Coordinates of C-alpha atoms in Angstrom, one line a residue:
M1 CA -16.6 -15.5 -13.3
P2 CA -13.6 -13.2 -11.9
S3 CA -13.7 -9.5 -12.7
R4 CA -12.2 -8.0 -15.7
G5 CA -8.5 -7.7 -15.4
V6 CA -8.3 -9.7 -12.0
P7 CA -6.3 -12.9 -12.4
P8 CA -8.1 -15.9 -10.8
L9 CA -6.9 -17.9 -7.8
T10 CA -5.4 -21.0 -8.7
T11 CA -3.4 -23.6 -6.9
F12 CA 0.2 -23.5 -6.6
P13 CA 2.6 -23.2 -8.9
Y14 CA 1.3 -20.2 -10.8
D15 CA 3.6 -19.9 -13.9
E16 CA 3.3 -16.3 -14.3
L17 CA 4.6 -15.5 -10.7
D18 CA 7.7 -17.4 -11.1
K19 CA 9.3 -15.0 -13.6
R20 CA 10.7 -13.0 -10.8
E21 CA 13.7 -14.0 -8.5
E22 CA 13.3 -16.4 -5.7
D23 CA 12.4 -15.0 -2.3
H24 CA 15.6 -13.9 -0.4
W25 CA 15.9 -15.1 3.3
S26 CA 19.1 -14.3 5.1
G27 CA 18.7 -16.5 8.1
S28 CA 19.0 -13.7 10.7
A29 CA 17.8 -14.5 14.4
V30 CA 14.7 -12.6 14.2
S31 CA 11.6 -13.1 16.4
D32 CA 8.2 -13.9 15.2
D33 CA 6.9 -10.7 15.7
E34 CA 10.0 -9.0 14.4
L35 CA 9.6 -11.3 11.1
R36 CA 5.6 -10.3 11.1
A37 CA 6.6 -6.6 11.4
L38 CA 9.0 -6.9 8.4
A39 CA 6.3 -8.9 6.4
L40 CA 4.2 -5.7 6.6
G41 CA 6.4 -4.3 4.0
G42 CA 6.9 -7.9 2.1
F43 CA 5.4 -6.4 -1.2
Y44 CA 8.5 -4.0 -1.3
S45 CA 11.0 -6.8 -0.3
A46 CA 9.5 -8.6 -3.2
R47 CA 9.9 -5.9 -5.7
W48 CA 13.4 -4.9 -4.5
D49 CA 14.4 -8.6 -4.5
A50 CA 15.3 -7.9 -0.8
F51 CA 15.9 -10.1 2.2
H52 CA 12.6 -10.8 3.9
D53 CA 14.1 -11.3 7.6
A54 CA 16.5 -8.3 7.9
L55 CA 16.5 -4.7 8.1
L56 CA 19.2 -4.2 5.7
L57 CA 18.0 -4.4 2.1
G58 CA 20.5 -7.1 1.1
P59 CA 21.5 -9.2 -0.9
E60 CA 24.1 -6.8 -2.4
R61 CA 24.3 -6.8 -6.5
E62 CA 25.8 -5.0 -8.9
H63 CA 23.4 -2.4 -10.3
P64 CA 23.9 0.4 -12.8
L65 CA 22.7 2.9 -10.3
G66 CA 24.8 2.1 -7.5
D67 CA 25.2 -0.1 -4.5
R68 CA 22.0 -0.9 -2.1
R69 CA 22.8 2.3 0.0
E70 CA 23.1 4.6 -2.9
L71 CA 19.6 3.1 -4.1
A72 CA 18.0 3.8 -0.8
I73 CA 19.3 7.4 -0.6
D74 CA 18.2 8.0 -4.2
T75 CA 14.7 6.6 -3.4
L76 CA 14.2 8.3 -0.2
T77 CA 15.3 11.7 -1.9
G78 CA 13.3 11.5 -5.1
A79 CA 10.3 9.9 -4.1
W80 CA 9.9 11.1 -0.3
G81 CA 12.3 14.1 -0.3
I82 CA 13.9 12.5 2.8
T83 CA 17.6 13.3 3.3
D84 CA 18.2 12.8 6.9
S85 CA 17.1 11.1 10.0
T86 CA 14.6 13.8 11.2
E87 CA 12.8 13.7 7.9
A88 CA 12.6 10.0 7.9
Q89 CA 11.0 9.8 11.3
A90 CA 8.6 12.8 10.3
S91 CA 7.5 10.6 7.5
M92 CA 7.1 7.6 9.5
E93 CA 5.1 9.2 12.2
Q94 CA 2.6 10.6 9.5
L95 CA 2.4 7.2 7.9
L96 CA 1.7 5.6 11.4
A97 CA -1.1 8.2 12.1
G98 CA -2.4 7.6 8.5
M99 CA -1.2 9.4 5.7
H100 CA -4.1 8.6 3.1
A101 CA -6.2 6.3 5.0
P102 CA -7.9 9.4 6.5
L103 CA -8.6 11.0 3.5
Y104 CA -10.0 7.6 1.8
A105 CA -12.1 7.1 4.8
L106 CA -13.9 10.4 4.2
V107 CA -14.0 10.2 0.3
H108 CA -14.7 6.4 -0.5
P109 CA -18.0 6.1 1.4
L110 CA -19.5 9.2 0.0
V111 CA -18.5 7.9 -3.6
M112 CA -20.0 4.5 -3.0
A113 CA -23.2 5.9 -1.6
S114 CA -23.5 7.8 -4.9
I115 CA -22.6 4.9 -7.1
N116 CA -25.0 2.6 -5.2
A117 CA -27.9 5.1 -4.8
S118 CA -31.1 3.2 -5.9
E119 CA -32.7 6.7 -6.8
R120 CA -30.7 8.3 -9.4
D121 CA -30.9 12.1 -9.2
R122 CA -31.2 13.6 -12.5
F123 CA -29.2 16.7 -12.0
G124 CA -26.3 15.4 -9.8
E125 CA -27.7 17.0 -6.3
R126 CA -26.4 14.0 -4.3
A127 CA -22.9 14.4 -5.6
D128 CA -23.2 18.2 -5.0
R129 CA -24.2 17.7 -1.6
H130 CA -21.1 15.6 -1.1
R131 CA -18.9 18.2 -2.7
A132 CA -20.2 20.8 -0.3
F133 CA -19.8 18.8 2.9
L134 CA -16.2 17.8 1.6
R135 CA -15.3 21.7 1.3
Q136 CA -16.7 22.0 4.8
V137 CA -14.3 19.5 6.2
G138 CA -11.4 20.7 4.3
S139 CA -12.2 24.4 5.4
F140 CA -12.7 23.0 9.0
R141 CA -9.4 21.0 9.0
G142 CA -7.6 24.1 7.9
M143 CA -6.5 22.3 4.7
D144 CA -4.4 24.5 2.4
N145 CA -6.7 23.5 -0.6
P146 CA -10.3 22.5 0.6
E147 CA -11.0 21.6 -3.1
A148 CA -8.5 18.8 -2.8
L149 CA -10.9 16.5 -1.1
V150 CA -13.6 17.4 -3.8
R151 CA -10.9 16.5 -6.4
D152 CA -10.2 13.1 -4.9
Y153 CA -14.1 12.6 -4.8
D154 CA -14.5 13.2 -8.5
I155 CA -11.5 11.1 -9.5
W156 CA -12.2 8.2 -7.2
S157 CA -15.7 8.1 -8.6
Q158 CA -14.6 8.1 -12.2
A159 CA -11.9 5.6 -11.5
I160 CA -14.5 3.2 -10.3
K161 CA -16.9 3.7 -13.0
I162 CA -14.4 3.3 -15.6
G163 CA -13.1 -0.1 -14.4
F164 CA -9.8 1.1 -13.1
T165 CA -10.5 -0.3 -9.8
D166 CA -11.6 -3.8 -11.2
H167 CA -8.2 -5.5 -9.8
L168 CA -9.4 -4.9 -6.4
A169 CA -11.2 -7.2 -4.0
R170 CA -15.3 -6.8 -3.9
P171 CA -16.9 -5.2 -2.2
L172 CA -13.9 -2.4 -1.9
P173 CA -12.1 -2.4 1.2
S174 CA -13.5 0.4 3.6
D175 CA -10.0 0.8 5.0
I176 CA -6.7 1.5 3.5
H177 CA -4.4 1.8 6.3
A178 CA -2.4 -1.2 5.3
W179 CA -1.1 1.1 2.4
D180 CA 0.5 3.5 5.1
L181 CA 1.7 0.7 7.4
A182 CA 3.7 -1.2 4.5
R183 CA 5.2 2.2 3.6
V184 CA 6.3 2.7 7.5
V185 CA 8.4 -0.4 6.8
A186 CA 9.6 0.6 3.5
V187 CA 10.7 3.9 4.6
A188 CA 12.4 2.4 7.8
R189 CA 14.5 -0.1 5.8
M190 CA 15.6 2.3 3.2
A191 CA 16.6 4.8 6.0
F192 CA 18.5 2.3 7.9
T193 CA 20.2 1.1 4.5
A194 CA 21.1 4.6 3.8
G195 CA 22.8 5.2 7.4
Y196 CA 20.1 7.8 8.4
L197 CA 18.6 5.5 11.2
E198 CA 20.2 3.2 13.9
A199 CA 18.7 -0.3 13.8
D200 CA 17.1 0.2 17.2
V201 CA 15.4 3.1 16.1
A202 CA 14.3 1.5 12.6
W203 CA 13.0 -1.5 14.5
D204 CA 11.0 0.5 16.9
Y205 CA 8.9 1.8 13.9
L206 CA 8.2 -1.3 12.6
M207 CA 7.1 -2.7 16.0
R208 CA 4.7 0.1 16.5
A209 CA 3.3 -0.5 13.0
L210 CA 2.6 -4.4 13.6
P211 CA -0.1 -4.0 16.5
L212 CA -1.9 -1.3 14.1
A213 CA -1.9 -3.9 11.3
Q214 CA -3.0 -6.6 13.8
R215 CA -6.0 -4.9 15.3
K216 CA -7.3 -3.8 11.7
Y217 CA -6.7 -7.3 9.8
R218 CA -7.1 -10.6 10.4
N219 CA -4.7 -12.2 8.0
W220 CA -2.5 -11.3 5.2
R221 CA -5.4 -11.7 2.7
Q222 CA -7.1 -8.7 4.2
F223 CA -4.0 -6.7 4.9
G224 CA -2.9 -7.2 1.1
D225 CA -6.5 -6.1 -0.2
A226 CA -6.3 -3.0 1.8
Y227 CA -2.7 -2.3 0.7
L228 CA -3.7 -2.4 -2.7
A229 CA -6.7 -0.4 -2.4
G230 CA -4.7 2.4 -0.8
W231 CA -2.3 2.2 -3.7
T232 CA -5.2 2.5 -6.1
Y233 CA -6.7 5.4 -4.6
W234 CA -3.3 7.3 -4.3
Q235 CA -2.4 6.3 -7.9
A236 CA -5.8 7.4 -9.1
C237 CA -5.3 10.7 -7.2
E238 CA -2.0 11.1 -8.4
D239 CA -2.1 10.0 -11.9
L240 CA -5.3 8.3 -13.4
A241 CA -3.7 7.5 -16.6
E242 CA -0.9 5.1 -14.9
L243 CA -3.4 3.3 -13.1
K244 CA -4.8 1.2 -16.1
N245 CA -2.3 -1.4 -16.1
G246 CA -0.4 -0.8 -12.8
G247 CA -2.9 -2.2 -10.5
V248 CA -3.2 -5.7 -12.3
D249 CA 0.7 -5.9 -12.0
R250 CA 0.4 -5.1 -8.3
R251 CA -2.2 -7.4 -8.0
M252 CA 0.0 -10.3 -9.4
E253 CA 2.8 -9.5 -7.0
L254 CA 0.3 -9.8 -3.9
L255 CA -1.0 -13.2 -5.1
R256 CA 2.8 -14.2 -5.6
L257 CA 3.2 -13.3 -1.7
W258 CA -0.2 -15.0 -0.8
L259 CA 0.7 -18.4 -3.0
R260 CA 4.4 -18.8 -3.3
P261 CA 5.5 -21.4 -0.3
T262 CA 8.9 -19.3 0.1
S263 CA 6.8 -16.2 0.8
P264 CA 6.8 -14.4 4.3
W265 CA 3.0 -14.2 4.1
R266 CA 3.3 -18.0 4.0
R267 CA 6.0 -18.5 6.5
I268 CA 4.1 -16.7 9.4
T269 CA 0.8 -15.6 10.1
L270 CA -0.1 -11.8 10.7
N271 CA -1.6 -12.5 14.1
A272 CA -0.2 -15.1 16.3
A273 CA -3.4 -17.1 16.5
G274 CA -3.4 -17.4 12.8

């Protein structure tokens, strides 16, 4: 039996996944590794109905909010606070190093230790010890708000207990760097399309992200599971109410990437050996 809210894997075709546009391919002459690097951001290519094999966020089409360049500028400004090349590169450097992955690596094991404890302490001493530890870590690292890790701990624990993570693979991924690495590609492509980055600079960031993903994940299944866990962790900590239905929607998008023959994740493997 699949977990509640998790669509079961079926053989292709999967009717519900055919409601979006076909995958877009420009026919650009990119190498296998360049295609792999672009495919790290395959979720965004699919969501944006963009080319899977080009930096530019084509194909162009009429849109009430403007052309692709205007949409890229608007998204970078609104979602990232990025208005120029310097800010774009600073964000990508942070993503490469791990923006949310290090926080998850601290919080998630403690939450699971508490949830899976064979002995349930009556007054919550275990959770209190975890919170005290996270406060110490926050203070040691010089965080502006040492309570932020405690807040994440409580919210992530709540999200798991009330079933808002039921769309995730089990056991829950222990690493979410894929969430950060996919966004490196998204930011690089938007910044290039916006005119903030030259192509060689954008490609450099993509090609720095690829080996990091290849060292951590054997295939696109693992990468996608980690990406979705990362989004779920981020969304829970941002707005738990928004997580309830959004996770299943994103899981469906990942199924589309895993299953559709025209998907970049079906066209090339994450690692050259398969």
